[in-house]
Amino acid sequence: MAAYACDPHGGSEAHNGWYTAESVACLGNTVTLATRLEHRGSIDSYLGQHPTLLIEPVYISGNGVGNRLKGELGVYTRYSQWQRNLAKWIRSQEAAWDIAHHVSWGSIDSPCGVLAARAPGVIGPVGGGQVMDRDHYRWIEGATRWEDLRTTIAHASSLNPFARHTANKSALILTVNQATAEKAAKLGASRTEM
């Protein structure tokens, strides 16, 4: 399982990443959990307090080109680099996983390192198909240019090699809304579920 944001004590996305891994482990499954180095202290501490939890953390570095970029561009560059490093680590493993599941910080438009595994790839829950109606821009003061860019990216996904690869290689894409499910199908996904 890959969770870019993953912290047992974190909020929103980081907690969701951890909660998904912990829930699967509580069902009696051993979870190899790939996440970022930044989460190591919190995860190791939590696992020390819960020694029977079947989670084997693997900390993947996000180091690479573009680490010094600031703002939104820097955030997505670091995320993409982490995904590349995750794929490289997965290819170096001889482990036979039943499922390779990407659970946090997912978008249908982003690269997905778990698809390098020799196991069925499950992506999601993900978004990336929805766009904001321009009538609602009045509620996002100062962020309209970013929303315009995001909308352009969403509409141009057929040109995005990451989006096509994710859709075509995934055994299952779990989507958070109907717009993303429709987009995944257009990109070639064989199976989507809300």
mmCIF file of C-alpha atoms in Angstrom:
data_model
loop_
_atom_site.group_PDB
_atom_site.id
_atom_site.type_symbol
_atom_site.label_atom_id
_atom_site.label_comp_id
_atom_site.label_asym_id
_atom_site.label_seq_id
_atom_site.Cartn_x
_atom_site.Cartn_y
_atom_site.Cartn_z
ATOM 1 C CA MET A 1 0.000 0.000 0.000
ATOM 2 C CA ALA A 2 1.286 3.460 -0.820
ATOM 3 C CA ALA A 3 0.199 6.509 1.170
ATOM 4 C CA TYR A 4 2.052 9.708 0.333
ATOM 5 C CA ALA A 5 0.357 11.402 3.276
ATOM 6 C CA CYS A 6 0.264 8.987 6.210
ATOM 7 C CA ASP A 7 0.297 9.796 9.915
ATOM 8 C CA PRO A 8 -1.602 8.049 12.737
ATOM 9 C CA HIS A 9 -1.907 11.401 14.509
ATOM 10 C CA GLY A 10 -2.228 13.626 11.448
ATOM 11 C CA GLY A 11 -5.273 15.344 10.085
ATOM 12 C CA SER A 12 -7.388 14.864 6.978
ATOM 13 C CA GLU A 13 -5.341 13.286 4.168
ATOM 14 C CA ALA A 14 -2.508 12.022 6.400
ATOM 15 C CA HIS A 15 -4.951 10.389 8.798
ATOM 16 C CA ASN A 16 -6.936 8.851 5.938
ATOM 17 C CA GLY A 17 -3.747 7.298 4.566
ATOM 18 C CA TRP A 18 -2.955 5.771 7.948
ATOM 19 C CA TYR A 19 -6.556 4.763 8.694
ATOM 20 C CA THR A 20 -6.813 2.801 5.445
ATOM 21 C CA ALA A 21 -3.588 0.890 6.112
ATOM 22 C CA GLU A 22 -4.526 0.205 9.729
ATOM 23 C CA SER A 23 -8.039 -0.946 8.764
ATOM 24 C CA VAL A 24 -6.668 -3.444 6.244
ATOM 25 C CA ALA A 25 -4.135 -4.710 8.811
ATOM 26 C CA CYS A 26 -6.854 -5.080 11.464
ATOM 27 C CA LEU A 27 -8.629 -7.507 9.130
ATOM 28 C CA GLY A 28 -5.633 -9.839 9.548
ATOM 29 C CA ASN A 29 -3.653 -8.776 6.493
ATOM 30 C CA THR A 30 0.023 -7.913 6.504
ATOM 31 C CA VAL A 31 0.404 -4.471 4.960
ATOM 32 C CA THR A 32 3.656 -3.287 3.451
ATOM 33 C CA LEU A 33 3.141 0.452 3.770
ATOM 34 C CA ALA A 34 5.224 2.774 1.604
ATOM 35 C CA THR A 35 5.158 6.392 2.704
ATOM 36 C CA ARG A 36 7.410 9.429 3.047
ATOM 37 C CA LEU A 37 10.363 9.736 5.401
ATOM 38 C CA GLU A 38 8.648 12.677 7.123
ATOM 39 C CA HIS A 39 6.139 10.298 8.701
ATOM 40 C CA ARG A 40 8.694 7.886 10.165
ATOM 41 C CA GLY A 41 8.745 9.155 13.760
ATOM 42 C CA SER A 42 4.986 9.164 14.181
ATOM 43 C CA ILE A 43 4.466 5.779 12.517
ATOM 44 C CA ASP A 44 7.330 4.038 14.321
ATOM 45 C CA SER A 45 6.086 5.412 17.648
ATOM 46 C CA TYR A 46 2.536 4.236 16.982
ATOM 47 C CA LEU A 47 3.665 0.778 15.877
ATOM 48 C CA GLY A 48 5.800 0.537 19.021
ATOM 49 C CA GLN A 49 2.634 1.048 21.064
ATOM 50 C CA HIS A 50 0.691 -1.467 18.907
ATOM 51 C CA PRO A 51 3.171 -4.322 18.313
ATOM 52 C CA THR A 52 0.557 -6.771 17.014
ATOM 53 C CA LEU A 53 -0.489 -4.492 14.156
ATOM 54 C CA LEU A 54 0.634 -6.153 10.913
ATOM 55 C CA ILE A 55 2.074 -3.077 9.198
ATOM 56 C CA GLU A 56 5.572 -3.127 7.776
ATOM 57 C CA PRO A 57 6.508 0.486 6.965
ATOM 58 C CA VAL A 58 8.880 1.360 4.162
ATOM 59 C CA TYR A 59 10.052 4.967 3.989
ATOM 60 C CA ILE A 60 10.607 6.274 0.487
ATOM 61 C CA SER A 61 12.654 9.399 -0.073
ATOM 62 C CA GLY A 62 11.259 12.212 -2.160
ATOM 63 C CA ASN A 63 14.723 13.443 -3.120
ATOM 64 C CA GLY A 64 15.276 14.316 -6.718
ATOM 65 C CA VAL A 65 15.019 17.007 -9.347
ATOM 66 C CA GLY A 66 12.890 19.981 -8.374
ATOM 67 C CA ASN A 67 13.032 19.619 -4.593
ATOM 68 C CA ARG A 68 13.787 23.319 -4.185
ATOM 69 C CA LEU A 69 10.794 24.564 -6.159
ATOM 70 C CA LYS A 70 8.320 26.560 -4.084
ATOM 71 C CA GLY A 71 4.550 26.857 -4.108
ATOM 72 C CA GLU A 72 2.088 24.551 -5.874
ATOM 73 C CA LEU A 73 4.616 23.655 -8.583
ATOM 74 C CA GLY A 74 7.066 22.495 -5.926
ATOM 75 C CA VAL A 75 4.408 20.430 -4.130
ATOM 76 C CA TYR A 76 3.477 18.512 -7.278
ATOM 77 C CA THR A 77 7.073 18.158 -8.417
ATOM 78 C CA ARG A 78 8.023 16.588 -5.065
ATOM 79 C CA TYR A 79 4.969 14.302 -5.245
ATOM 80 C CA SER A 80 5.897 13.139 -8.749
ATOM 81 C CA GLN A 81 9.492 12.528 -7.664
ATOM 82 C CA TRP A 82 8.295 10.476 -4.679
ATOM 83 C CA GLN A 83 6.144 8.391 -7.042
ATOM 84 C CA ARG A 84 9.170 7.770 -9.292
ATOM 85 C CA ASN A 85 11.256 6.745 -6.274
ATOM 86 C CA LEU A 86 8.425 4.453 -5.104
ATOM 87 C CA ALA A 87 8.240 2.762 -8.521
ATOM 88 C CA LYS A 88 12.016 2.270 -8.514
ATOM 89 C CA TRP A 89 11.873 0.693 -5.035
ATOM 90 C CA ILE A 90 8.973 -1.586 -6.040
ATOM 91 C CA ARG A 91 10.861 -2.804 -9.120
ATOM 92 C CA SER A 92 13.819 -3.722 -6.889
ATOM 93 C CA GLN A 93 11.663 -5.956 -4.669
ATOM 94 C CA GLU A 94 11.137 -9.671 -5.061
ATOM 95 C CA ALA A 95 8.090 -9.584 -2.785
ATOM 96 C CA ALA A 96 4.883 -11.051 -4.162
ATOM 97 C CA TRP A 97 2.051 -8.777 -3.088
ATOM 98 C CA ASP A 98 -1.601 -9.684 -3.599
ATOM 99 C CA ILE A 99 -2.608 -6.092 -4.364
ATOM 100 C CA ALA A 100 -0.723 -2.851 -4.915
ATOM 101 C CA HIS A 101 -2.988 -0.074 -3.629
ATOM 102 C CA HIS A 102 -2.370 3.677 -3.771
ATOM 103 C CA VAL A 103 -4.546 5.335 -1.116
ATOM 104 C CA SER A 104 -3.610 8.911 -0.438
ATOM 105 C CA TRP A 105 -2.971 12.065 -2.396
ATOM 106 C CA GLY A 106 -4.396 10.479 -5.461
ATOM 107 C CA SER A 107 -5.570 12.041 -8.674
ATOM 108 C CA ILE A 108 -6.375 10.371 -11.947
ATOM 109 C CA ASP A 109 -3.936 12.839 -13.544
ATOM 110 C CA SER A 110 -0.915 11.987 -11.390
ATOM 111 C CA PRO A 111 1.802 9.378 -11.760
ATOM 112 C CA CYS A 112 1.280 6.265 -9.667
ATOM 113 C CA GLY A 113 4.291 4.269 -8.500
ATOM 114 C CA VAL A 114 2.363 1.208 -7.271
ATOM 115 C CA LEU A 115 1.605 0.309 -10.870
ATOM 116 C CA ALA A 116 5.212 -0.900 -11.134
ATOM 117 C CA ALA A 117 4.301 -3.868 -8.904
ATOM 118 C CA ARG A 118 3.687 -7.343 -10.262
ATOM 119 C CA ALA A 119 0.251 -7.297 -8.631
ATOM 120 C CA PRO A 120 -3.144 -5.884 -9.546
ATOM 121 C CA GLY A 121 -3.047 -2.107 -9.093
ATOM 122 C CA VAL A 122 -5.844 -0.429 -7.166
ATOM 123 C CA ILE A 123 -5.928 3.337 -7.215
ATOM 124 C CA GLY A 124 -8.050 5.400 -4.932
ATOM 125 C CA PRO A 125 -10.082 6.871 -3.793
ATOM 126 C CA VAL A 126 -9.103 9.527 -6.336
ATOM 127 C CA GLY A 127 -10.519 12.682 -7.828
ATOM 128 C CA GLY A 128 -9.344 14.764 -10.734
ATOM 129 C CA GLY A 129 -12.362 14.741 -12.985
ATOM 130 C CA GLN A 130 -14.425 17.386 -11.268
ATOM 131 C CA VAL A 131 -14.160 21.070 -12.097
ATOM 132 C CA MET A 132 -15.579 24.114 -10.395
ATOM 133 C CA ASP A 133 -18.371 26.021 -12.074
ATOM 134 C CA ARG A 134 -17.142 29.535 -12.921
ATOM 135 C CA ASP A 135 -20.173 30.998 -11.088
ATOM 136 C CA HIS A 136 -18.575 29.743 -7.864
ATOM 137 C CA TYR A 137 -15.284 31.582 -8.370
ATOM 138 C CA ARG A 138 -16.518 34.433 -6.207
ATOM 139 C CA TRP A 139 -16.040 32.107 -3.203
ATOM 140 C CA ILE A 140 -12.324 31.498 -3.833
ATOM 141 C CA GLU A 141 -10.816 34.967 -3.683
ATOM 142 C CA GLY A 142 -7.309 35.061 -5.088
ATOM 143 C CA ALA A 143 -7.293 31.437 -6.240
ATOM 144 C CA THR A 144 -9.079 31.775 -9.567
ATOM 145 C CA ARG A 145 -5.922 31.464 -11.703
ATOM 146 C CA TRP A 146 -5.028 28.207 -9.953
ATOM 147 C CA GLU A 147 -8.581 26.927 -10.477
ATOM 148 C CA ASP A 148 -8.419 27.885 -14.171
ATOM 149 C CA LEU A 149 -5.168 25.919 -14.504
ATOM 150 C CA ARG A 150 -6.630 22.923 -12.664
ATOM 151 C CA THR A 151 -9.697 22.995 -14.928
ATOM 152 C CA THR A 152 -7.501 23.145 -18.039
ATOM 153 C CA ILE A 153 -5.502 20.159 -16.781
ATOM 154 C CA ALA A 154 -8.695 18.232 -16.027
ATOM 155 C CA HIS A 155 -10.038 18.854 -19.520
ATOM 156 C CA ALA A 156 -6.725 18.022 -21.230
ATOM 157 C CA SER A 157 -6.198 14.692 -19.474
ATOM 158 C CA SER A 158 -6.422 12.750 -22.734
ATOM 159 C CA LEU A 159 -3.046 14.316 -23.556
ATOM 160 C CA ASN A 160 -1.566 13.393 -20.164
ATOM 161 C CA PRO A 161 0.560 10.222 -20.360
ATOM 162 C CA PHE A 162 0.331 9.733 -16.562
ATOM 163 C CA ALA A 163 -3.471 9.766 -16.685
ATOM 164 C CA ARG A 164 -3.615 7.299 -19.571
ATOM 165 C CA HIS A 165 -1.062 4.982 -17.946
ATOM 166 C CA THR A 166 -2.889 5.040 -14.603
ATOM 167 C CA ALA A 167 -6.239 4.326 -16.246
ATOM 168 C CA ASN A 168 -4.958 1.569 -18.520
ATOM 169 C CA LYS A 169 -2.746 -0.266 -16.036
ATOM 170 C CA SER A 170 -5.048 -0.176 -12.984
ATOM 171 C CA ALA A 171 -7.157 -3.213 -12.193
ATOM 172 C CA LEU A 172 -9.559 -0.968 -10.268
ATOM 173 C CA ILE A 173 -9.942 2.777 -9.832
ATOM 174 C CA LEU A 174 -11.972 3.938 -6.837
ATOM 175 C CA THR A 175 -13.345 7.410 -7.548
ATOM 176 C CA VAL A 176 -14.738 10.059 -5.231
ATOM 177 C CA ASN A 177 -17.248 11.449 -7.730
ATOM 178 C CA GLN A 178 -19.054 10.640 -10.964
ATOM 179 C CA ALA A 179 -17.017 13.136 -13.007
ATOM 180 C CA THR A 180 -13.792 11.286 -12.143
ATOM 181 C CA ALA A 181 -15.386 7.900 -12.891
ATOM 182 C CA GLU A 182 -16.430 9.160 -16.340
ATOM 183 C CA LYS A 183 -12.981 10.628 -16.967
ATOM 184 C CA ALA A 184 -11.280 7.354 -15.942
ATOM 185 C CA ALA A 185 -13.504 5.401 -18.339
ATOM 186 C CA LYS A 186 -12.684 7.809 -21.200
ATOM 187 C CA LEU A 187 -8.984 7.351 -20.455
ATOM 188 C CA GLY A 188 -9.323 3.575 -20.802
ATOM 189 C CA ALA A 189 -9.943 2.290 -17.264
ATOM 190 C CA SER A 190 -11.318 -1.226 -17.341
ATOM 191 C CA ARG A 191 -13.092 -0.969 -13.964
ATOM 192 C CA THR A 192 -14.138 1.964 -11.803
ATOM 193 C CA GLU A 193 -16.229 2.105 -8.645
ATOM 194 C CA MET A 194 -17.448 5.054 -6.611
#
